[in-house]
């Protein structure tokens, strides 16, 4: 009997250790607040507003790439905590609005086009680097797997709009070009000249560009 109980205990421990922390908390708690502190909230103090957001349909100023996004993570809707969900609206200007190549280190993504025509795709990991892409129109849906670089380009003559859902309350985002050329402090140019097969003058010029608008820093921080 002792051996059986020991084996059972090991099984339960193995199952628990295989689950992400938010999942474990979700199994045992109703509400969890402040994701970095995992502070519990008295259910009596929780209201419908903790699960609500208004304003996703408001257009935000476009970035230099010709697109912009509004991300709703656990920072915006506290009720997302432990639920493993977030959502983002992306707007693209006509004739080339781009959501540049990027990846989400903590989430896969499913994107639905609401308006316009997008060329969207992702690139597989080493060593193949295969491109999986489609032209998407209103009502079309495309999936971007966890951690893979992906993009969307508006190839239409009118603005485009898409809504994406991600399976993390805080998916994170790493925009490829911004990360390597806009790193702070700057990377040693030799790293980039060798990696991208570029001459040093061009690398230095690229590093001097403004890759992130200061007004957008809060949007990038720990969000989409």
PDB file of C-alpha atoms in Angstrom:
ATOM      1  CA  UNK A   1       0.000   0.000   0.000  1.00  0.00           C
ATOM      2  CA  UNK A   2       2.818   2.418   0.834  1.00  0.00           C
ATOM      3  CA  UNK A   3       4.442   1.720  -2.534  1.00  0.00           C
ATOM      4  CA  UNK A   4       1.147   2.329  -4.331  1.00  0.00           C
ATOM      5  CA  UNK A   5       0.608   5.612  -2.485  1.00  0.00           C
ATOM      6  CA  UNK A   6       4.151   6.708  -3.293  1.00  0.00           C
ATOM      7  CA  UNK A   7       3.662   5.974  -6.998  1.00  0.00           C
ATOM      8  CA  UNK A   8       0.347   7.843  -6.955  1.00  0.00           C
ATOM      9  CA  UNK A   9       1.991  10.844  -5.290  1.00  0.00           C
ATOM     10  CA  UNK A  10       4.740  10.859  -7.903  1.00  0.00           C
ATOM     11  CA  UNK A  11       2.133  10.787 -10.654  1.00  0.00           C
ATOM     12  CA  UNK A  12       0.267  13.758  -9.218  1.00  0.00           C
ATOM     13  CA  UNK A  13       3.527  15.680  -8.779  1.00  0.00           C
ATOM     14  CA  UNK A  14       4.556  14.955 -12.377  1.00  0.00           C
ATOM     15  CA  UNK A  15       1.185  16.157 -13.669  1.00  0.00           C
ATOM     16  CA  UNK A  16       1.336  19.356 -11.636  1.00  0.00           C
ATOM     17  CA  UNK A  17       4.886  20.130 -12.728  1.00  0.00           C
ATOM     18  CA  UNK A  18       3.900  19.742 -16.381  1.00  0.00           C
ATOM     19  CA  UNK A  19       1.256  22.463 -16.105  1.00  0.00           C
ATOM     20  CA  UNK A  20       2.104  26.167 -16.504  1.00  0.00           C
ATOM     21  CA  UNK A  21       1.738  28.237 -13.343  1.00  0.00           C
ATOM     22  CA  UNK A  22      -1.341  30.143 -14.575  1.00  0.00           C
ATOM     23  CA  UNK A  23      -3.074  26.817 -15.246  1.00  0.00           C
ATOM     24  CA  UNK A  24      -2.272  25.544 -11.764  1.00  0.00           C
ATOM     25  CA  UNK A  25      -3.590  28.765 -10.230  1.00  0.00           C
ATOM     26  CA  UNK A  26      -6.702  28.629 -12.386  1.00  0.00           C
ATOM     27  CA  UNK A  27      -7.462  25.172 -11.055  1.00  0.00           C
ATOM     28  CA  UNK A  28      -7.358  26.327  -7.448  1.00  0.00           C
ATOM     29  CA  UNK A  29      -8.248  30.044  -7.434  1.00  0.00           C
ATOM     30  CA  UNK A  30     -11.160  32.091  -8.704  1.00  0.00           C
ATOM     31  CA  UNK A  31      -9.382  35.409  -9.155  1.00  0.00           C
ATOM     32  CA  UNK A  32      -5.700  36.277  -9.326  1.00  0.00           C
ATOM     33  CA  UNK A  33      -4.496  39.889  -9.500  1.00  0.00           C
ATOM     34  CA  UNK A  34      -1.274  41.599 -10.571  1.00  0.00           C
ATOM     35  CA  UNK A  35       0.261  38.841 -12.711  1.00  0.00           C
ATOM     36  CA  UNK A  36       3.859  39.512 -11.662  1.00  0.00           C
ATOM     37  CA  UNK A  37       2.952  39.282  -7.962  1.00  0.00           C
ATOM     38  CA  UNK A  38       0.182  36.687  -8.266  1.00  0.00           C
ATOM     39  CA  UNK A  39      -1.763  38.575  -5.612  1.00  0.00           C
ATOM     40  CA  UNK A  40      -5.171  37.082  -4.869  1.00  0.00           C
ATOM     41  CA  UNK A  41      -8.261  39.276  -4.974  1.00  0.00           C
ATOM     42  CA  UNK A  42     -11.207  39.072  -2.658  1.00  0.00           C
ATOM     43  CA  UNK A  43     -14.089  37.994  -4.946  1.00  0.00           C
ATOM     44  CA  UNK A  44     -16.274  40.568  -3.209  1.00  0.00           C
ATOM     45  CA  UNK A  45     -14.127  43.335  -4.715  1.00  0.00           C
ATOM     46  CA  UNK A  46     -14.241  42.051  -8.300  1.00  0.00           C
ATOM     47  CA  UNK A  47     -16.696  43.709 -10.697  1.00  0.00           C
ATOM     48  CA  UNK A  48     -17.782  43.254 -14.305  1.00  0.00           C
ATOM     49  CA  UNK A  49     -15.378  46.054 -15.254  1.00  0.00           C
ATOM     50  CA  UNK A  50     -12.474  43.719 -14.487  1.00  0.00           C
ATOM     51  CA  UNK A  51     -13.600  41.597 -17.448  1.00  0.00           C
ATOM     52  CA  UNK A  52     -14.516  44.456 -19.788  1.00  0.00           C
ATOM     53  CA  UNK A  53     -12.849  46.843 -22.244  1.00  0.00           C
ATOM     54  CA  UNK A  54     -14.346  49.528 -24.481  1.00  0.00           C
ATOM     55  CA  UNK A  55     -12.648  51.191 -27.429  1.00  0.00           C
ATOM     56  CA  UNK A  56     -11.139  48.406 -29.523  1.00  0.00           C
ATOM     57  CA  UNK A  57     -12.811  49.808 -32.633  1.00  0.00           C
ATOM     58  CA  UNK A  58     -11.079  53.198 -32.317  1.00  0.00           C
ATOM     59  CA  UNK A  59      -8.322  53.728 -34.896  1.00  0.00           C
ATOM     60  CA  UNK A  60      -4.869  54.444 -33.449  1.00  0.00           C
ATOM     61  CA  UNK A  61      -2.217  56.520 -35.256  1.00  0.00           C
ATOM     62  CA  UNK A  62      -0.338  54.430 -37.815  1.00  0.00           C
ATOM     63  CA  UNK A  63       3.325  53.523 -37.303  1.00  0.00           C
ATOM     64  CA  UNK A  64       6.062  54.051 -39.890  1.00  0.00           C
ATOM     65  CA  UNK A  65       5.422  50.576 -41.304  1.00  0.00           C
ATOM     66  CA  UNK A  66       1.881  51.589 -42.213  1.00  0.00           C
ATOM     67  CA  UNK A  67       0.079  49.577 -39.560  1.00  0.00           C
ATOM     68  CA  UNK A  68      -0.909  49.884 -35.948  1.00  0.00           C
ATOM     69  CA  UNK A  69      -2.338  47.636 -33.285  1.00  0.00           C
ATOM     70  CA  UNK A  70      -4.311  47.734 -30.074  1.00  0.00           C
ATOM     71  CA  UNK A  71      -3.496  44.824 -27.808  1.00  0.00           C
ATOM     72  CA  UNK A  72      -5.628  43.713 -24.903  1.00  0.00           C
ATOM     73  CA  UNK A  73      -3.566  41.645 -22.514  1.00  0.00           C
ATOM     74  CA  UNK A  74      -3.836  41.048 -18.791  1.00  0.00           C
ATOM     75  CA  UNK A  75      -2.561  44.603 -18.273  1.00  0.00           C
ATOM     76  CA  UNK A  76      -5.707  45.949 -19.962  1.00  0.00           C
ATOM     77  CA  UNK A  77      -8.283  43.394 -18.815  1.00  0.00           C
ATOM     78  CA  UNK A  78      -7.354  42.036 -15.399  1.00  0.00           C
ATOM     79  CA  UNK A  79      -9.921  39.281 -15.724  1.00  0.00           C
ATOM     80  CA  UNK A  80      -7.674  37.623 -18.321  1.00  0.00           C
ATOM     81  CA  UNK A  81      -5.286  36.617 -15.550  1.00  0.00           C
ATOM     82  CA  UNK A  82      -4.872  32.808 -15.418  1.00  0.00           C
ATOM     83  CA  UNK A  83      -7.122  32.411 -18.476  1.00  0.00           C
ATOM     84  CA  UNK A  84      -4.347  32.264 -21.080  1.00  0.00           C
ATOM     85  CA  UNK A  85      -6.006  34.595 -23.589  1.00  0.00           C
ATOM     86  CA  UNK A  86      -5.397  37.965 -25.234  1.00  0.00           C
ATOM     87  CA  UNK A  87      -6.659  39.764 -28.307  1.00  0.00           C
ATOM     88  CA  UNK A  88      -5.324  42.392 -30.692  1.00  0.00           C
ATOM     89  CA  UNK A  89      -6.792  44.604 -33.399  1.00  0.00           C
ATOM     90  CA  UNK A  90      -4.480  45.458 -36.306  1.00  0.00           C
ATOM     91  CA  UNK A  91      -5.116  48.252 -38.831  1.00  0.00           C
ATOM     92  CA  UNK A  92      -3.201  48.480 -42.119  1.00  0.00           C
ATOM     93  CA  UNK A  93      -3.042  51.459 -44.450  1.00  0.00           C
ATOM     94  CA  UNK A  94      -3.870  50.920 -48.125  1.00  0.00           C
ATOM     95  CA  UNK A  95      -1.236  49.869 -50.666  1.00  0.00           C
ATOM     96  CA  UNK A  96       1.438  48.314 -48.500  1.00  0.00           C
ATOM     97  CA  UNK A  97       0.575  48.705 -44.839  1.00  0.00           C
ATOM     98  CA  UNK A  98       2.798  46.156 -43.105  1.00  0.00           C
ATOM     99  CA  UNK A  99       2.761  44.358 -39.787  1.00  0.00           C
ATOM    100  CA  UNK A 100       6.496  43.600 -40.022  1.00  0.00           C
ATOM    101  CA  UNK A 101       8.090  40.192 -39.403  1.00  0.00           C
ATOM    102  CA  UNK A 102       7.894  39.351 -35.703  1.00  0.00           C
ATOM    103  CA  UNK A 103       7.169  36.485 -33.340  1.00  0.00           C
ATOM    104  CA  UNK A 104       5.477  35.895 -30.013  1.00  0.00           C
ATOM    105  CA  UNK A 105       7.703  33.981 -27.582  1.00  0.00           C
ATOM    106  CA  UNK A 106       4.802  32.847 -25.407  1.00  0.00           C
ATOM    107  CA  UNK A 107       1.850  32.321 -27.754  1.00  0.00           C
ATOM    108  CA  UNK A 108       0.469  30.999 -30.995  1.00  0.00           C
ATOM    109  CA  UNK A 109      -1.989  33.219 -32.862  1.00  0.00           C
ATOM    110  CA  UNK A 110      -5.135  32.942 -34.958  1.00  0.00           C
ATOM    111  CA  UNK A 111      -5.906  35.934 -37.186  1.00  0.00           C
ATOM    112  CA  UNK A 112      -9.225  36.829 -38.821  1.00  0.00           C
ATOM    113  CA  UNK A 113      -9.472  39.461 -41.558  1.00  0.00           C
ATOM    114  CA  UNK A 114     -12.423  41.816 -41.098  1.00  0.00           C
ATOM    115  CA  UNK A 115     -11.772  44.205 -43.990  1.00  0.00           C
ATOM    116  CA  UNK A 116      -9.385  44.362 -46.943  1.00  0.00           C
ATOM    117  CA  UNK A 117      -6.904  41.957 -48.514  1.00  0.00           C
ATOM    118  CA  UNK A 118      -3.749  40.764 -46.751  1.00  0.00           C
ATOM    119  CA  UNK A 119      -0.770  38.698 -47.823  1.00  0.00           C
ATOM    120  CA  UNK A 120       0.059  36.816 -44.621  1.00  0.00           C
ATOM    121  CA  UNK A 121       2.439  34.053 -43.709  1.00  0.00           C
ATOM    122  CA  UNK A 122       5.023  32.559 -41.397  1.00  0.00           C
ATOM    123  CA  UNK A 123       8.487  31.047 -41.780  1.00  0.00           C
ATOM    124  CA  UNK A 124       9.416  27.661 -40.364  1.00  0.00           C
ATOM    125  CA  UNK A 125      12.422  27.159 -38.093  1.00  0.00           C
ATOM    126  CA  UNK A 126      15.944  26.051 -39.030  1.00  0.00           C
ATOM    127  CA  UNK A 127      17.116  24.539 -41.259  1.00  0.00           C
ATOM    128  CA  UNK A 128      14.264  24.666 -43.807  1.00  0.00           C
ATOM    129  CA  UNK A 129      12.984  28.265 -43.482  1.00  0.00           C
ATOM    130  CA  UNK A 130       9.876  27.323 -45.460  1.00  0.00           C
ATOM    131  CA  UNK A 131       7.358  30.087 -46.126  1.00  0.00           C
ATOM    132  CA  UNK A 132       3.701  29.242 -45.538  1.00  0.00           C
ATOM    133  CA  UNK A 133       1.585  32.076 -46.921  1.00  0.00           C
ATOM    134  CA  UNK A 134      -1.877  32.904 -48.226  1.00  0.00           C
ATOM    135  CA  UNK A 135      -3.768  35.870 -49.613  1.00  0.00           C
ATOM    136  CA  UNK A 136      -6.519  36.556 -47.083  1.00  0.00           C
ATOM    137  CA  UNK A 137      -9.786  38.387 -47.651  1.00  0.00           C
ATOM    138  CA  UNK A 138     -12.583  39.397 -45.296  1.00  0.00           C
ATOM    139  CA  UNK A 139     -13.719  36.357 -43.332  1.00  0.00           C
ATOM    140  CA  UNK A 140     -10.520  34.366 -43.915  1.00  0.00           C
ATOM    141  CA  UNK A 141      -8.575  32.928 -40.981  1.00  0.00           C
ATOM    142  CA  UNK A 142      -4.875  32.049 -40.664  1.00  0.00           C
ATOM    143  CA  UNK A 143      -2.867  30.452 -37.847  1.00  0.00           C
ATOM    144  CA  UNK A 144       0.659  31.459 -36.801  1.00  0.00           C
ATOM    145  CA  UNK A 145       2.375  28.727 -34.729  1.00  0.00           C
ATOM    146  CA  UNK A 146       4.117  29.446 -31.443  1.00  0.00           C
ATOM    147  CA  UNK A 147       7.429  31.269 -31.718  1.00  0.00           C
ATOM    148  CA  UNK A 148       7.640  31.422 -35.531  1.00  0.00           C
ATOM    149  CA  UNK A 149       8.313  34.646 -37.438  1.00  0.00           C
ATOM    150  CA  UNK A 150       5.190  35.885 -39.222  1.00  0.00           C
ATOM    151  CA  UNK A 151       3.869  38.974 -41.012  1.00  0.00           C
ATOM    152  CA  UNK A 152       0.909  40.577 -42.779  1.00  0.00           C
ATOM    153  CA  UNK A 153       1.036  42.962 -45.766  1.00  0.00           C
ATOM    154  CA  UNK A 154      -1.938  44.893 -47.121  1.00  0.00           C
ATOM    155  CA  UNK A 155      -1.896  44.274 -50.880  1.00  0.00           C
ATOM    156  CA  UNK A 156      -5.236  45.987 -51.450  1.00  0.00           C
ATOM    157  CA  UNK A 157      -6.113  49.513 -52.500  1.00  0.00           C
ATOM    158  CA  UNK A 158      -8.194  50.117 -49.380  1.00  0.00           C
ATOM    159  CA  UNK A 159      -7.330  49.991 -45.658  1.00  0.00           C
ATOM    160  CA  UNK A 160      -7.507  46.591 -43.979  1.00  0.00           C
ATOM    161  CA  UNK A 161      -8.481  45.470 -40.480  1.00  0.00           C
ATOM    162  CA  UNK A 162      -7.833  42.193 -38.677  1.00  0.00           C
ATOM    163  CA  UNK A 163      -8.507  40.754 -35.238  1.00  0.00           C
ATOM    164  CA  UNK A 164      -6.125  38.205 -33.718  1.00  0.00           C
ATOM    165  CA  UNK A 165      -6.462  36.014 -30.647  1.00  0.00           C
ATOM    166  CA  UNK A 166      -3.440  34.607 -28.806  1.00  0.00           C
ATOM    167  CA  UNK A 167      -3.296  31.785 -26.292  1.00  0.00           C
ATOM    168  CA  UNK A 168      -1.446  33.724 -23.606  1.00  0.00           C
ATOM    169  CA  UNK A 169      -2.517  36.513 -21.281  1.00  0.00           C
ATOM    170  CA  UNK A 170       0.855  38.162 -22.037  1.00  0.00           C
ATOM    171  CA  UNK A 171       2.196  36.798 -25.345  1.00  0.00           C
ATOM    172  CA  UNK A 172       5.080  39.244 -25.814  1.00  0.00           C
ATOM    173  CA  UNK A 173       6.346  40.404 -29.192  1.00  0.00           C
ATOM    174  CA  UNK A 174       9.792  40.453 -30.800  1.00  0.00           C
ATOM    175  CA  UNK A 175       9.878  42.503 -34.010  1.00  0.00           C
ATOM    176  CA  UNK A 176      12.833  41.148 -35.960  1.00  0.00           C
ATOM    177  CA  UNK A 177      14.283  44.295 -37.543  1.00  0.00           C
ATOM    178  CA  UNK A 178      13.560  46.519 -34.539  1.00  0.00           C
ATOM    179  CA  UNK A 179      15.234  44.047 -32.218  1.00  0.00           C
ATOM    180  CA  UNK A 180      18.522  43.603 -34.053  1.00  0.00           C
ATOM    181  CA  UNK A 181      18.988  47.099 -35.497  1.00  0.00           C
ATOM    182  CA  UNK A 182      17.312  49.048 -32.698  1.00  0.00           C
ATOM    183  CA  UNK A 183      18.887  47.200 -29.764  1.00  0.00           C
ATOM    184  CA  UNK A 184      19.922  49.341 -26.794  1.00  0.00           C
ATOM    185  CA  UNK A 185      22.818  49.581 -26.366  1.00  0.00           C
ATOM    186  CA  UNK A 186      23.569  48.964 -30.032  1.00  0.00           C
ATOM    187  CA  UNK A 187      25.041  45.661 -31.093  1.00  0.00           C
ATOM    188  CA  UNK A 188      28.627  45.632 -32.299  1.00  0.00           C
ATOM    189  CA  UNK A 189      28.293  46.227 -36.083  1.00  0.00           C
ATOM    190  CA  UNK A 190      30.418  43.171 -36.889  1.00  0.00           C
ATOM    191  CA  UNK A 191      27.681  40.965 -35.451  1.00  0.00           C
ATOM    192  CA  UNK A 192      25.170  42.320 -37.949  1.00  0.00           C
ATOM    193  CA  UNK A 193      27.506  42.585 -40.940  1.00  0.00           C
ATOM    194  CA  UNK A 194      28.281  38.888 -40.664  1.00  0.00           C
ATOM    195  CA  UNK A 195      24.745  37.798 -39.822  1.00  0.00           C
ATOM    196  CA  UNK A 196      23.038  39.749 -42.619  1.00  0.00           C
ATOM    197  CA  UNK A 197      25.913  39.849 -45.161  1.00  0.00           C
ATOM    198  CA  UNK A 198      25.848  43.655 -45.186  1.00  0.00           C
ATOM    199  CA  UNK A 199      28.656  46.186 -45.291  1.00  0.00           C
ATOM    200  CA  UNK A 200      29.496  48.034 -42.097  1.00  0.00           C
ATOM    201  CA  UNK A 201      28.429  51.477 -43.362  1.00  0.00           C
ATOM    202  CA  UNK A 202      24.926  50.233 -44.141  1.00  0.00           C
ATOM    203  CA  UNK A 203      24.645  48.532 -40.756  1.00  0.00           C
ATOM    204  CA  UNK A 204      25.720  51.712 -38.977  1.00  0.00           C
ATOM    205  CA  UNK A 205      23.176  53.711 -40.982  1.00  0.00           C
ATOM    206  CA  UNK A 206      20.409  51.273 -40.104  1.00  0.00           C
ATOM    207  CA  UNK A 207      21.316  51.369 -36.421  1.00  0.00           C
ATOM    208  CA  UNK A 208      20.939  55.156 -36.391  1.00  0.00           C
ATOM    209  CA  UNK A 209      17.322  54.989 -37.549  1.00  0.00           C
ATOM    210  CA  UNK A 210      14.448  55.291 -35.107  1.00  0.00           C
ATOM    211  CA  UNK A 211      13.058  51.775 -34.848  1.00  0.00           C
ATOM    212  CA  UNK A 212      10.577  52.378 -32.042  1.00  0.00           C
ATOM    213  CA  UNK A 213       8.547  55.535 -31.616  1.00  0.00           C
ATOM    214  CA  UNK A 214       8.938  56.656 -27.957  1.00  0.00           C
ATOM    215  CA  UNK A 215       5.171  57.194 -27.756  1.00  0.00           C
ATOM    216  CA  UNK A 216       4.670  53.506 -28.543  1.00  0.00           C
ATOM    217  CA  UNK A 217       6.989  52.117 -25.877  1.00  0.00           C
ATOM    218  CA  UNK A 218       4.164  51.451 -23.434  1.00  0.00           C
ATOM    219  CA  UNK A 219       2.283  49.538 -26.120  1.00  0.00           C
ATOM    220  CA  UNK A 220       5.249  47.287 -26.753  1.00  0.00           C
ATOM    221  CA  UNK A 221       6.067  46.621 -23.113  1.00  0.00           C
ATOM    222  CA  UNK A 222       5.050  43.110 -22.053  1.00  0.00           C
ATOM    223  CA  UNK A 223       2.182  43.053 -24.505  1.00  0.00           C
ATOM    224  CA  UNK A 224       1.495  42.059 -28.095  1.00  0.00           C
TER     225      UNK A 224
END
